[in-house]
Amino acid sequence: MSTDWLPAPRTEVLAMCRNWISYMTAERRTAWGIPQDQFTELSSLFENAEALLQKATDQTERTPVITVDCQAAFAALNAKMRFFRDRYFKMPPLTEADWAALGFQQKDPHPSPVPAPDGVPAASLSYPGGPHALLVHLGPMAGTQKLDPASDYGYAVYLGIMPPGGASLEQAASEKHYLMKTPADGKGLKHYRFTRRRKEKILFDAEDGGMTAWVCCRYENQKGDSGQWGPVVSAIIP
């Protein structure tokens, strides 16, 4: 059974985030060291994901573009929620009551140690069919294996998109942060999602067709600690 604290169903992600926003009053944000701009960004990502999910589940409004936008919106919201939990939800200053109110299970006062990820994963890319889509295949790098299910618990997938010849300064500064040069590892890529599945389908915008997608992954343990970067792989976006 998965122990990842972030639920998979999108409606449950929204319910958790809505609860966070309501619970994080100005007084609590100050006590927990949460900057106003970070709270505003979380709220904006929540509102965008909520609106797009409504459209994506409405038979009269749903289009392929809305489906892609909804996927991207939840990837961004999930990444921001993981950032908040890792950066700001610390005990102290949070109390056990705060921890429970935010929707987390009560912390075990005597937790079993979880080793750091010790495996090295690899990704490969294929074309699943359909426009503007790539399929990411995930698994241990050739010649290695997942040594400990608790430490090599799942895959953190990172993604970047590079126009032919590299992005201009304007493209690099855009919302998508297009790549200006070939990445040497995953450090220059944006977190796309955490997954325990061996395959993940990525849908791109039509405007990204003909550009190069760069993907890299690394293992995460059950506490969210990251391991070594695997190799960077790439493919042309159809």
JSON list of C-alpha atoms in Angstrom, two decimals:
[
{"chain": "A", "resi": 1, "resn": "MET", "atom": "CA", "xyz": [0.00, 0.00, 0.00]},
{"chain": "A", "resi": 2, "resn": "SER", "atom": "CA", "xyz": [1.33, 3.43, -0.92]},
{"chain": "A", "resi": 3, "resn": "THR", "atom": "CA", "xyz": [2.39, 5.63, 1.96]},
{"chain": "A", "resi": 4, "resn": "ASP", "atom": "CA", "xyz": [2.77, 8.78, -0.10]},
{"chain": "A", "resi": 5, "resn": "TRP", "atom": "CA", "xyz": [1.03, 11.56, 1.80]},
{"chain": "A", "resi": 6, "resn": "LEU", "atom": "CA", "xyz": [-0.27, 13.30, -1.36]},
{"chain": "A", "resi": 7, "resn": "PRO", "atom": "CA", "xyz": [-3.45, 11.58, -2.60]},
{"chain": "A", "resi": 8, "resn": "ALA", "atom": "CA", "xyz": [-3.67, 10.45, -6.21]},
{"chain": "A", "resi": 9, "resn": "PRO", "atom": "CA", "xyz": [-7.28, 11.40, -7.12]},
{"chain": "A", "resi": 10, "resn": "ARG", "atom": "CA", "xyz": [-7.42, 14.99, -8.29]},
{"chain": "A", "resi": 11, "resn": "THR", "atom": "CA", "xyz": [-10.54, 15.76, -6.27]},
{"chain": "A", "resi": 12, "resn": "GLU", "atom": "CA", "xyz": [-8.72, 14.67, -3.11]},
{"chain": "A", "resi": 13, "resn": "VAL", "atom": "CA", "xyz": [-5.68, 16.79, -4.01]},
{"chain": "A", "resi": 14, "resn": "LEU", "atom": "CA", "xyz": [-7.97, 19.80, -4.32]},
{"chain": "A", "resi": 15, "resn": "ALA", "atom": "CA", "xyz": [-9.71, 18.99, -1.03]},
{"chain": "A", "resi": 16, "resn": "MET", "atom": "CA", "xyz": [-6.36, 18.79, 0.78]},
{"chain": "A", "resi": 17, "resn": "CYS", "atom": "CA", "xyz": [-5.07, 22.01, -0.75]},
{"chain": "A", "resi": 18, "resn": "ARG", "atom": "CA", "xyz": [-8.35, 23.84, -0.05]},
{"chain": "A", "resi": 19, "resn": "ASN", "atom": "CA", "xyz": [-8.02, 22.79, 3.59]},
{"chain": "A", "resi": 20, "resn": "TRP", "atom": "CA", "xyz": [-4.41, 24.02, 3.71]},
{"chain": "A", "resi": 21, "resn": "ILE", "atom": "CA", "xyz": [-5.34, 27.42, 2.33]},
{"chain": "A", "resi": 22, "resn": "SER", "atom": "CA", "xyz": [-8.17, 27.78, 4.83]},
{"chain": "A", "resi": 23, "resn": "TYR", "atom": "CA", "xyz": [-6.04, 26.63, 7.77]},
{"chain": "A", "resi": 24, "resn": "MET", "atom": "CA", "xyz": [-2.99, 28.76, 6.96]},
{"chain": "A", "resi": 25, "resn": "THR", "atom": "CA", "xyz": [-4.25, 32.01, 8.45]},
{"chain": "A", "resi": 26, "resn": "ALA", "atom": "CA", "xyz": [-2.04, 35.09, 8.37]},
{"chain": "A", "resi": 27, "resn": "GLU", "atom": "CA", "xyz": [-1.04, 34.44, 11.98]},
{"chain": "A", "resi": 28, "resn": "ARG", "atom": "CA", "xyz": [-0.02, 30.84, 11.26]},
{"chain": "A", "resi": 29, "resn": "ARG", "atom": "CA", "xyz": [1.84, 31.81, 8.06]},
{"chain": "A", "resi": 30, "resn": "THR", "atom": "CA", "xyz": [3.88, 34.31, 10.04]},
{"chain": "A", "resi": 31, "resn": "ALA", "atom": "CA", "xyz": [4.65, 31.77, 12.77]},
{"chain": "A", "resi": 32, "resn": "TRP", "atom": "CA", "xyz": [5.62, 29.11, 10.24]},
{"chain": "A", "resi": 33, "resn": "GLY", "atom": "CA", "xyz": [7.76, 31.43, 8.12]},
{"chain": "A", "resi": 34, "resn": "ILE", "atom": "CA", "xyz": [5.64, 31.21, 4.97]},
{"chain": "A", "resi": 35, "resn": "PRO", "atom": "CA", "xyz": [6.17, 34.23, 2.66]},
{"chain": "A", "resi": 36, "resn": "GLN", "atom": "CA", "xyz": [3.08, 35.91, 1.27]},
{"chain": "A", "resi": 37, "resn": "ASP", "atom": "CA", "xyz": [4.20, 35.39, -2.34]},
{"chain": "A", "resi": 38, "resn": "GLN", "atom": "CA", "xyz": [4.49, 31.62, -1.79]},
{"chain": "A", "resi": 39, "resn": "PHE", "atom": "CA", "xyz": [1.01, 31.47, -0.25]},
{"chain": "A", "resi": 40, "resn": "THR", "atom": "CA", "xyz": [-0.38, 33.56, -3.13]},
{"chain": "A", "resi": 41, "resn": "GLU", "atom": "CA", "xyz": [1.23, 31.25, -5.68]},
{"chain": "A", "resi": 42, "resn": "LEU", "atom": "CA", "xyz": [-0.19, 28.16, -3.99]},
{"chain": "A", "resi": 43, "resn": "SER", "atom": "CA", "xyz": [-3.66, 29.73, -3.96]},
{"chain": "A", "resi": 44, "resn": "SER", "atom": "CA", "xyz": [-3.37, 30.68, -7.64]},
{"chain": "A", "resi": 45, "resn": "LEU", "atom": "CA", "xyz": [-2.26, 27.19, -8.65]},
{"chain": "A", "resi": 46, "resn": "PHE", "atom": "CA", "xyz": [-5.15, 25.72, -6.67]},
{"chain": "A", "resi": 47, "resn": "GLU", "atom": "CA", "xyz": [-7.72, 27.98, -8.35]},
{"chain": "A", "resi": 48, "resn": "ASN", "atom": "CA", "xyz": [-6.33, 27.22, -11.80]},
{"chain": "A", "resi": 49, "resn": "ALA", "atom": "CA", "xyz": [-6.34, 23.44, -11.23]},
{"chain": "A", "resi": 50, "resn": "GLU", "atom": "CA", "xyz": [-9.86, 23.54, -9.80]},
{"chain": "A", "resi": 51, "resn": "ALA", "atom": "CA", "xyz": [-11.20, 25.52, -12.76]},
{"chain": "A", "resi": 52, "resn": "LEU", "atom": "CA", "xyz": [-9.51, 23.29, -15.34]},
{"chain": "A", "resi": 53, "resn": "LEU", "atom": "CA", "xyz": [-10.73, 20.10, -13.66]},
{"chain": "A", "resi": 54, "resn": "GLN", "atom": "CA", "xyz": [-14.28, 21.38, -13.88]},
{"chain": "A", "resi": 55, "resn": "LYS", "atom": "CA", "xyz": [-13.82, 21.94, -17.62]},
{"chain": "A", "resi": 56, "resn": "ALA", "atom": "CA", "xyz": [-12.01, 18.65, -18.15]},
{"chain": "A", "resi": 57, "resn": "THR", "atom": "CA", "xyz": [-14.86, 16.69, -16.55]},
{"chain": "A", "resi": 58, "resn": "ASP", "atom": "CA", "xyz": [-17.59, 18.61, -18.41]},
{"chain": "A", "resi": 59, "resn": "GLN", "atom": "CA", "xyz": [-18.50, 16.79, -21.62]},
{"chain": "A", "resi": 60, "resn": "THR", "atom": "CA", "xyz": [-19.58, 20.06, -23.25]},
{"chain": "A", "resi": 61, "resn": "GLU", "atom": "CA", "xyz": [-16.34, 21.93, -22.48]},
{"chain": "A", "resi": 62, "resn": "ARG", "atom": "CA", "xyz": [-13.66, 19.25, -22.57]},
{"chain": "A", "resi": 63, "resn": "THR", "atom": "CA", "xyz": [-11.18, 19.46, -25.43]},
{"chain": "A", "resi": 64, "resn": "PRO", "atom": "CA", "xyz": [-7.72, 17.92, -25.99]},
{"chain": "A", "resi": 65, "resn": "VAL", "atom": "CA", "xyz": [-6.17, 21.28, -25.10]},
{"chain": "A", "resi": 66, "resn": "ILE", "atom": "CA", "xyz": [-8.09, 21.47, -21.82]},
{"chain": "A", "resi": 67, "resn": "THR", "atom": "CA", "xyz": [-7.05, 17.90, -20.99]},
{"chain": "A", "resi": 68, "resn": "VAL", "atom": "CA", "xyz": [-3.38, 18.81, -21.48]},
{"chain": "A", "resi": 69, "resn": "ASP", "atom": "CA", "xyz": [-3.77, 22.06, -19.53]},
{"chain": "A", "resi": 70, "resn": "CYS", "atom": "CA", "xyz": [-5.46, 20.19, -16.67]},
{"chain": "A", "resi": 71, "resn": "GLN", "atom": "CA", "xyz": [-2.62, 17.67, -16.48]},
{"chain": "A", "resi": 72, "resn": "ALA", "atom": "CA", "xyz": [-0.04, 20.46, -16.41]},
{"chain": "A", "resi": 73, "resn": "ALA", "atom": "CA", "xyz": [-2.02, 22.40, -13.78]},
{"chain": "A", "resi": 74, "resn": "PHE", "atom": "CA", "xyz": [-2.11, 19.44, -11.39]},
{"chain": "A", "resi": 75, "resn": "ALA", "atom": "CA", "xyz": [1.56, 18.66, -11.97]},
{"chain": "A", "resi": 76, "resn": "ALA", "atom": "CA", "xyz": [2.35, 22.26, -10.95]},
{"chain": "A", "resi": 77, "resn": "LEU", "atom": "CA", "xyz": [0.01, 22.15, -7.95]},
{"chain": "A", "resi": 78, "resn": "ASN", "atom": "CA", "xyz": [1.40, 18.81, -6.75]},
{"chain": "A", "resi": 79, "resn": "ALA", "atom": "CA", "xyz": [4.96, 20.13, -7.00]},
{"chain": "A", "resi": 80, "resn": "LYS", "atom": "CA", "xyz": [4.07, 23.26, -5.01]},
{"chain": "A", "resi": 81, "resn": "MET", "atom": "CA", "xyz": [2.29, 21.24, -2.31]},
{"chain": "A", "resi": 82, "resn": "ARG", "atom": "CA", "xyz": [5.34, 18.98, -1.95]},
{"chain": "A", "resi": 83, "resn": "PHE", "atom": "CA", "xyz": [7.48, 22.11, -1.71]},
{"chain": "A", "resi": 84, "resn": "PHE", "atom": "CA", "xyz": [5.28, 23.51, 1.09]},
{"chain": "A", "resi": 85, "resn": "ARG", "atom": "CA", "xyz": [5.38, 20.29, 3.08]},
{"chain": "A", "resi": 86, "resn": "ASP", "atom": "CA", "xyz": [9.15, 19.92, 2.74]},
{"chain": "A", "resi": 87, "resn": "ARG", "atom": "CA", "xyz": [10.00, 23.60, 3.33]},
{"chain": "A", "resi": 88, "resn": "TYR", "atom": "CA", "xyz": [7.42, 25.00, 5.74]},
{"chain": "A", "resi": 89, "resn": "PHE", "atom": "CA", "xyz": [5.57, 22.20, 7.56]},
{"chain": "A", "resi": 90, "resn": "LYS", "atom": "CA", "xyz": [8.14, 21.49, 10.27]},
{"chain": "A", "resi": 91, "resn": "MET", "atom": "CA", "xyz": [7.57, 20.46, 13.87]},
{"chain": "A", "resi": 92, "resn": "PRO", "atom": "CA", "xyz": [8.20, 22.76, 15.64]},
{"chain": "A", "resi": 93, "resn": "PRO", "atom": "CA", "xyz": [6.81, 25.35, 15.00]},
{"chain": "A", "resi": 94, "resn": "LEU", "atom": "CA", "xyz": [3.88, 23.17, 13.92]},
{"chain": "A", "resi": 95, "resn": "THR", "atom": "CA", "xyz": [2.19, 21.15, 16.63]},
{"chain": "A", "resi": 96, "resn": "GLU", "atom": "CA", "xyz": [0.69, 17.66, 16.43]},
{"chain": "A", "resi": 97, "resn": "ALA", "atom": "CA", "xyz": [-2.72, 19.34, 16.19]},
{"chain": "A", "resi": 98, "resn": "ASP", "atom": "CA", "xyz": [-1.57, 21.43, 13.22]},
{"chain": "A", "resi": 99, "resn": "TRP", "atom": "CA", "xyz": [-0.12, 18.33, 11.57]},
{"chain": "A", "resi": 100, "resn": "ALA", "atom": "CA", "xyz": [-3.43, 16.48, 11.88]},
{"chain": "A", "resi": 101, "resn": "ALA", "atom": "CA", "xyz": [-5.44, 19.52, 10.77]},
{"chain": "A", "resi": 102, "resn": "LEU", "atom": "CA", "xyz": [-3.40, 19.72, 7.56]},
{"chain": "A", "resi": 103, "resn": "GLY", "atom": "CA", "xyz": [-4.44, 16.17, 6.74]},
{"chain": "A", "resi": 104, "resn": "PHE", "atom": "CA", "xyz": [-1.31, 14.23, 7.68]},
{"chain": "A", "resi": 105, "resn": "GLN", "atom": "CA", "xyz": [-1.15, 11.08, 9.75]},
{"chain": "A", "resi": 106, "resn": "GLN", "atom": "CA", "xyz": [0.11, 11.50, 13.30]},
{"chain": "A", "resi": 107, "resn": "LYS", "atom": "CA", "xyz": [3.87, 11.19, 13.41]},
{"chain": "A", "resi": 108, "resn": "ASP", "atom": "CA", "xyz": [5.28, 8.06, 14.98]},
{"chain": "A", "resi": 109, "resn": "PRO", "atom": "CA", "xyz": [7.39, 9.10, 18.02]},
{"chain": "A", "resi": 110, "resn": "HIS", "atom": "CA", "xyz": [9.63, 6.09, 17.38]},
{"chain": "A", "resi": 111, "resn": "PRO", "atom": "CA", "xyz": [9.74, 5.77, 13.60]},
{"chain": "A", "resi": 112, "resn": "SER", "atom": "CA", "xyz": [11.72, 3.04, 11.91]},
{"chain": "A", "resi": 113, "resn": "PRO", "atom": "CA", "xyz": [14.70, 4.50, 10.10]},
{"chain": "A", "resi": 114, "resn": "VAL", "atom": "CA", "xyz": [14.25, 4.86, 6.35]},
{"chain": "A", "resi": 115, "resn": "PRO", "atom": "CA", "xyz": [17.53, 4.57, 4.45]},
{"chain": "A", "resi": 116, "resn": "ALA", "atom": "CA", "xyz": [18.47, 7.10, 1.81]},
{"chain": "A", "resi": 117, "resn": "PRO", "atom": "CA", "xyz": [17.88, 5.99, -1.79]},
{"chain": "A", "resi": 118, "resn": "ASP", "atom": "CA", "xyz": [20.82, 3.88, -2.91]},
{"chain": "A", "resi": 119, "resn": "GLY", "atom": "CA", "xyz": [19.72, 2.77, -6.38]},
{"chain": "A", "resi": 120, "resn": "VAL", "atom": "CA", "xyz": [20.16, 4.55, -9.70]},
{"chain": "A", "resi": 121, "resn": "PRO", "atom": "CA", "xyz": [17.12, 4.63, -11.98]},
{"chain": "A", "resi": 122, "resn": "ALA", "atom": "CA", "xyz": [16.97, 5.09, -15.72]},
{"chain": "A", "resi": 123, "resn": "ALA", "atom": "CA", "xyz": [14.34, 6.49, -18.05]},
{"chain": "A", "resi": 124, "resn": "SER", "atom": "CA", "xyz": [13.68, 5.81, -21.71]},
{"chain": "A", "resi": 125, "resn": "LEU", "atom": "CA", "xyz": [11.20, 7.44, -24.06]},
{"chain": "A", "resi": 126, "resn": "SER", "atom": "CA", "xyz": [8.85, 6.08, -26.72]},
{"chain": "A", "resi": 127, "resn": "TYR", "atom": "CA", "xyz": [5.96, 7.34, -28.82]},
{"chain": "A", "resi": 128, "resn": "PRO", "atom": "CA", "xyz": [2.60, 6.02, -27.59]},
{"chain": "A", "resi": 129, "resn": "GLY", "atom": "CA", "xyz": [0.68, 7.35, -30.56]},
{"chain": "A", "resi": 130, "resn": "GLY", "atom": "CA", "xyz": [-1.45, 10.44, -30.76]},
{"chain": "A", "resi": 131, "resn": "PRO", "atom": "CA", "xyz": [-0.32, 14.03, -31.10]},
{"chain": "A", "resi": 132, "resn": "HIS", "atom": "CA", "xyz": [2.22, 15.71, -28.81]},
{"chain": "A", "resi": 133, "resn": "ALA", "atom": "CA", "xyz": [2.74, 12.76, -26.47]},
{"chain": "A", "resi": 134, "resn": "LEU", "atom": "CA", "xyz": [5.70, 10.81, -25.11]},
{"chain": "A", "resi": 135, "resn": "LEU", "atom": "CA", "xyz": [5.74, 7.73, -22.89]},
{"chain": "A", "resi": 136, "resn": "VAL", "atom": "CA", "xyz": [8.37, 7.62, -20.13]},
{"chain": "A", "resi": 137, "resn": "HIS", "atom": "CA", "xyz": [9.56, 4.13, -19.15]},
{"chain": "A", "resi": 138, "resn": "LEU", "atom": "CA", "xyz": [11.08, 3.93, -15.65]},
{"chain": "A", "resi": 139, "resn": "GLY", "atom": "CA", "xyz": [13.16, 1.27, -13.96]},
{"chain": "A", "resi": 140, "resn": "PRO", "atom": "CA", "xyz": [16.56, 0.43, -12.47]},
{"chain": "A", "resi": 141, "resn": "MET", "atom": "CA", "xyz": [19.56, 1.35, -14.60]},
{"chain": "A", "resi": 142, "resn": "ALA", "atom": "CA", "xyz": [20.98, -1.60, -16.51]},
{"chain": "A", "resi": 143, "resn": "GLY", "atom": "CA", "xyz": [23.17, -3.74, -14.26]},
{"chain": "A", "resi": 144, "resn": "THR", "atom": "CA", "xyz": [21.57, -2.42, -11.05]},
{"chain": "A", "resi": 145, "resn": "GLN", "atom": "CA", "xyz": [18.47, -3.22, -9.07]},
{"chain": "A", "resi": 146, "resn": "LYS", "atom": "CA", "xyz": [16.26, -1.63, -6.45]},
{"chain": "A", "resi": 147, "resn": "LEU", "atom": "CA", "xyz": [17.99, -2.78, -3.29]},
{"chain": "A", "resi": 148, "resn": "ASP", "atom": "CA", "xyz": [15.47, -1.63, -0.71]},
{"chain": "A", "resi": 149, "resn": "PRO", "atom": "CA", "xyz": [11.77, -0.95, -1.46]},
{"chain": "A", "resi": 150, "resn": "ALA", "atom": "CA", "xyz": [11.65, 1.56, 1.42]},
{"chain": "A", "resi": 151, "resn": "SER", "atom": "CA", "xyz": [14.57, 3.63, 0.15]},
{"chain": "A", "resi": 152, "resn": "ASP", "atom": "CA", "xyz": [14.07, 3.25, -3.62]},
{"chain": "A", "resi": 153, "resn": "TYR", "atom": "CA", "xyz": [10.35, 3.80, -3.08]},
{"chain": "A", "resi": 154, "resn": "GLY", "atom": "CA", "xyz": [9.36, 5.71, -6.21]},
{"chain": "A", "resi": 155, "resn": "TYR", "atom": "CA", "xyz": [10.56, 7.90, -9.03]},
{"chain": "A", "resi": 156, "resn": "ALA", "atom": "CA", "xyz": [10.87, 11.68, -9.08]},
{"chain": "A", "resi": 157, "resn": "VAL", "atom": "CA", "xyz": [10.60, 12.62, -12.75]},
{"chain": "A", "resi": 158, "resn": "TYR", "atom": "CA", "xyz": [12.07, 15.88, -14.07]},
{"chain": "A", "resi": 159, "resn": "LEU", "atom": "CA", "xyz": [11.30, 17.44, -17.45]},
{"chain": "A", "resi": 160, "resn": "GLY", "atom": "CA", "xyz": [12.61, 20.22, -19.68]},
{"chain": "A", "resi": 161, "resn": "ILE", "atom": "CA", "xyz": [11.78, 21.38, -23.21]},
{"chain": "A", "resi": 162, "resn": "MET", "atom": "CA", "xyz": [14.34, 22.86, -25.58]},
{"chain": "A", "resi": 163, "resn": "PRO", "atom": "CA", "xyz": [13.53, 24.63, -28.87]},
{"chain": "A", "resi": 164, "resn": "PRO", "atom": "CA", "xyz": [15.80, 23.89, -31.84]},
{"chain": "A", "resi": 165, "resn": "GLY", "atom": "CA", "xyz": [19.16, 25.55, -31.19]},
{"chain": "A", "resi": 166, "resn": "GLY", "atom": "CA", "xyz": [18.22, 26.43, -27.61]},
{"chain": "A", "resi": 167, "resn": "ALA", "atom": "CA", "xyz": [15.77, 28.90, -26.09]},
{"chain": "A", "resi": 168, "resn": "SER", "atom": "CA", "xyz": [16.05, 32.65, -26.35]},
{"chain": "A", "resi": 169, "resn": "LEU", "atom": "CA", "xyz": [16.23, 34.70, -23.18]},
{"chain": "A", "resi": 170, "resn": "GLU", "atom": "CA", "xyz": [12.55, 35.51, -23.58]},
{"chain": "A", "resi": 171, "resn": "GLN", "atom": "CA", "xyz": [11.62, 31.82, -23.96]},
{"chain": "A", "resi": 172, "resn": "ALA", "atom": "CA", "xyz": [13.78, 30.83, -20.99]},
{"chain": "A", "resi": 173, "resn": "ALA", "atom": "CA", "xyz": [12.04, 33.45, -18.83]},
{"chain": "A", "resi": 174, "resn": "SER", "atom": "CA", "xyz": [8.57, 32.32, -19.89]},
{"chain": "A", "resi": 175, "resn": "GLU", "atom": "CA", "xyz": [6.22, 30.24, -17.77]},
{"chain": "A", "resi": 176, "resn": "LYS", "atom": "CA", "xyz": [7.57, 27.03, -19.33]},
{"chain": "A", "resi": 177, "resn": "HIS", "atom": "CA", "xyz": [11.24, 27.94, -18.73]},
{"chain": "A", "resi": 178, "resn": "TYR", "atom": "CA", "xyz": [12.42, 26.53, -22.03]},
{"chain": "A", "resi": 179, "resn": "LEU", "atom": "CA", "xyz": [15.99, 25.24, -21.96]},
{"chain": "A", "resi": 180, "resn": "MET", "atom": "CA", "xyz": [18.79, 27.31, -23.47]},
{"chain": "A", "resi": 181, "resn": "LYS", "atom": "CA", "xyz": [21.24, 24.41, -23.67]},
{"chain": "A", "resi": 182, "resn": "THR", "atom": "CA", "xyz": [21.41, 20.65, -23.35]},
{"chain": "A", "resi": 183, "resn": "PRO", "atom": "CA", "xyz": [21.11, 19.64, -19.66]},
{"chain": "A", "resi": 184, "resn": "ALA", "atom": "CA", "xyz": [23.99, 17.65, -18.19]},
{"chain": "A", "resi": 185, "resn": "ASP", "atom": "CA", "xyz": [21.75, 16.14, -15.48]},
{"chain": "A", "resi": 186, "resn": "GLY", "atom": "CA", "xyz": [18.41, 16.68, -13.82]},
{"chain": "A", "resi": 187, "resn": "LYS", "atom": "CA", "xyz": [19.42, 19.82, -11.93]},
{"chain": "A", "resi": 188, "resn": "GLY", "atom": "CA", "xyz": [18.44, 22.06, -14.83]},
{"chain": "A", "resi": 189, "resn": "LEU", "atom": "CA", "xyz": [15.03, 20.43, -15.27]},
{"chain": "A", "resi": 190, "resn": "LYS", "atom": "CA", "xyz": [11.71, 21.17, -13.57]},
{"chain": "A", "resi": 191, "resn": "HIS", "atom": "CA", "xyz": [10.10, 18.61, -11.26]},
{"chain": "A", "resi": 192, "resn": "TYR", "atom": "CA", "xyz": [7.31, 17.00, -13.25]},
{"chain": "A", "resi": 193, "resn": "ARG", "atom": "CA", "xyz": [5.83, 14.45, -10.87]},
{"chain": "A", "resi": 194, "resn": "PHE", "atom": "CA", "xyz": [6.45, 11.68, -8.36]},
{"chain": "A", "resi": 195, "resn": "THR", "atom": "CA", "xyz": [5.27, 8.26, -9.42]},
{"chain": "A", "resi": 196, "resn": "ARG", "atom": "CA", "xyz": [5.55, 4.62, -8.44]},
{"chain": "A", "resi": 197, "resn": "ARG", "atom": "CA", "xyz": [4.43, 3.45, -11.87]},
{"chain": "A", "resi": 198, "resn": "ARG", "atom": "CA", "xyz": [6.83, 2.11, -14.47]},
{"chain": "A", "resi": 199, "resn": "LYS", "atom": "CA", "xyz": [5.24, 4.14, -17.26]},
{"chain": "A", "resi": 200, "resn": "GLU", "atom": "CA", "xyz": [4.09, 7.76, -17.36]},
{"chain": "A", "resi": 201, "resn": "LYS", "atom": "CA", "xyz": [2.50, 9.45, -20.37]},
{"chain": "A", "resi": 202, "resn": "ILE", "atom": "CA", "xyz": [3.39, 13.11, -20.87]},
{"chain": "A", "resi": 203, "resn": "LEU", "atom": "CA", "xyz": [1.15, 15.31, -23.00]},
{"chain": "A", "resi": 204, "resn": "PHE", "atom": "CA", "xyz": [2.62, 18.49, -24.46]},
{"chain": "A", "resi": 205, "resn": "ASP", "atom": "CA", "xyz": [1.10, 21.61, -25.94]},
{"chain": "A", "resi": 206, "resn": "ALA", "atom": "CA", "xyz": [0.82, 21.78, -29.73]},
{"chain": "A", "resi": 207, "resn": "GLU", "atom": "CA", "xyz": [3.30, 24.68, -29.76]},
{"chain": "A", "resi": 208, "resn": "ASP", "atom": "CA", "xyz": [5.96, 22.36, -28.33]},
{"chain": "A", "resi": 209, "resn": "GLY", "atom": "CA", "xyz": [5.83, 20.00, -31.33]},
{"chain": "A", "resi": 210, "resn": "GLY", "atom": "CA", "xyz": [9.25, 19.65, -32.99]},
{"chain": "A", "resi": 211, "resn": "MET", "atom": "CA", "xyz": [11.08, 20.69, -29.82]},
{"chain": "A", "resi": 212, "resn": "THR", "atom": "CA", "xyz": [13.20, 18.31, -27.77]},
{"chain": "A", "resi": 213, "resn": "ALA", "atom": "CA", "xyz": [11.95, 16.93, -24.45]},
{"chain": "A", "resi": 214, "resn": "TRP", "atom": "CA", "xyz": [14.65, 16.11, -21.89]},
{"chain": "A", "resi": 215, "resn": "VAL", "atom": "CA", "xyz": [13.79, 13.75, -19.03]},
{"chain": "A", "resi": 216, "resn": "CYS", "atom": "CA", "xyz": [15.75, 12.63, -15.98]},
{"chain": "A", "resi": 217, "resn": "CYS", "atom": "CA", "xyz": [14.70, 10.77, -12.85]},
{"chain": "A", "resi": 218, "resn": "ARG", "atom": "CA", "xyz": [15.97, 9.74, -9.43]},
{"chain": "A", "resi": 219, "resn": "TYR", "atom": "CA", "xyz": [14.65, 7.56, -6.68]},
{"chain": "A", "resi": 220, "resn": "GLU", "atom": "CA", "xyz": [12.90, 8.98, -3.63]},
{"chain": "A", "resi": 221, "resn": "ASN", "atom": "CA", "xyz": [12.41, 7.13, -0.35]},
{"chain": "A", "resi": 222, "resn": "GLN", "atom": "CA", "xyz": [9.23, 7.16, 1.71]},
{"chain": "A", "resi": 223, "resn": "LYS", "atom": "CA", "xyz": [10.32, 10.38, 3.47]},
{"chain": "A", "resi": 224, "resn": "GLY", "atom": "CA", "xyz": [10.87, 12.24, 0.20]},
{"chain": "A", "resi": 225, "resn": "ASP", "atom": "CA", "xyz": [14.68, 12.08, 0.30]},
{"chain": "A", "resi": 226, "resn": "SER", "atom": "CA", "xyz": [16.27, 11.96, -3.16]},
{"chain": "A", "resi": 227, "resn": "GLY", "atom": "CA", "xyz": [18.99, 9.70, -4.52]},
{"chain": "A", "resi": 228, "resn": "GLN", "atom": "CA", "xyz": [21.43, 9.96, -7.40]},
{"chain": "A", "resi": 229, "resn": "TRP", "atom": "CA", "xyz": [20.44, 11.31, -10.80]},
{"chain": "A", "resi": 230, "resn": "GLY", "atom": "CA", "xyz": [19.95, 8.76, -13.52]},
{"chain": "A", "resi": 231, "resn": "PRO", "atom": "CA", "xyz": [21.00, 9.44, -17.13]},
{"chain": "A", "resi": 232, "resn": "VAL", "atom": "CA", "xyz": [19.32, 12.25, -19.06]},
{"chain": "A", "resi": 233, "resn": "VAL", "atom": "CA", "xyz": [17.34, 11.08, -22.09]},
{"chain": "A", "resi": 234, "resn": "SER", "atom": "CA", "xyz": [15.65, 13.00, -24.86]},
{"chain": "A", "resi": 235, "resn": "ALA", "atom": "CA", "xyz": [13.21, 12.69, -27.75]},
{"chain": "A", "resi": 236, "resn": "ILE", "atom": "CA", "xyz": [11.63, 15.00, -30.31]},
{"chain": "A", "resi": 237, "resn": "ILE", "atom": "CA", "xyz": [8.07, 15.96, -29.33]},
{"chain": "A", "resi": 238, "resn": "PRO", "atom": "CA", "xyz": [5.72, 14.84, -32.14]}
]
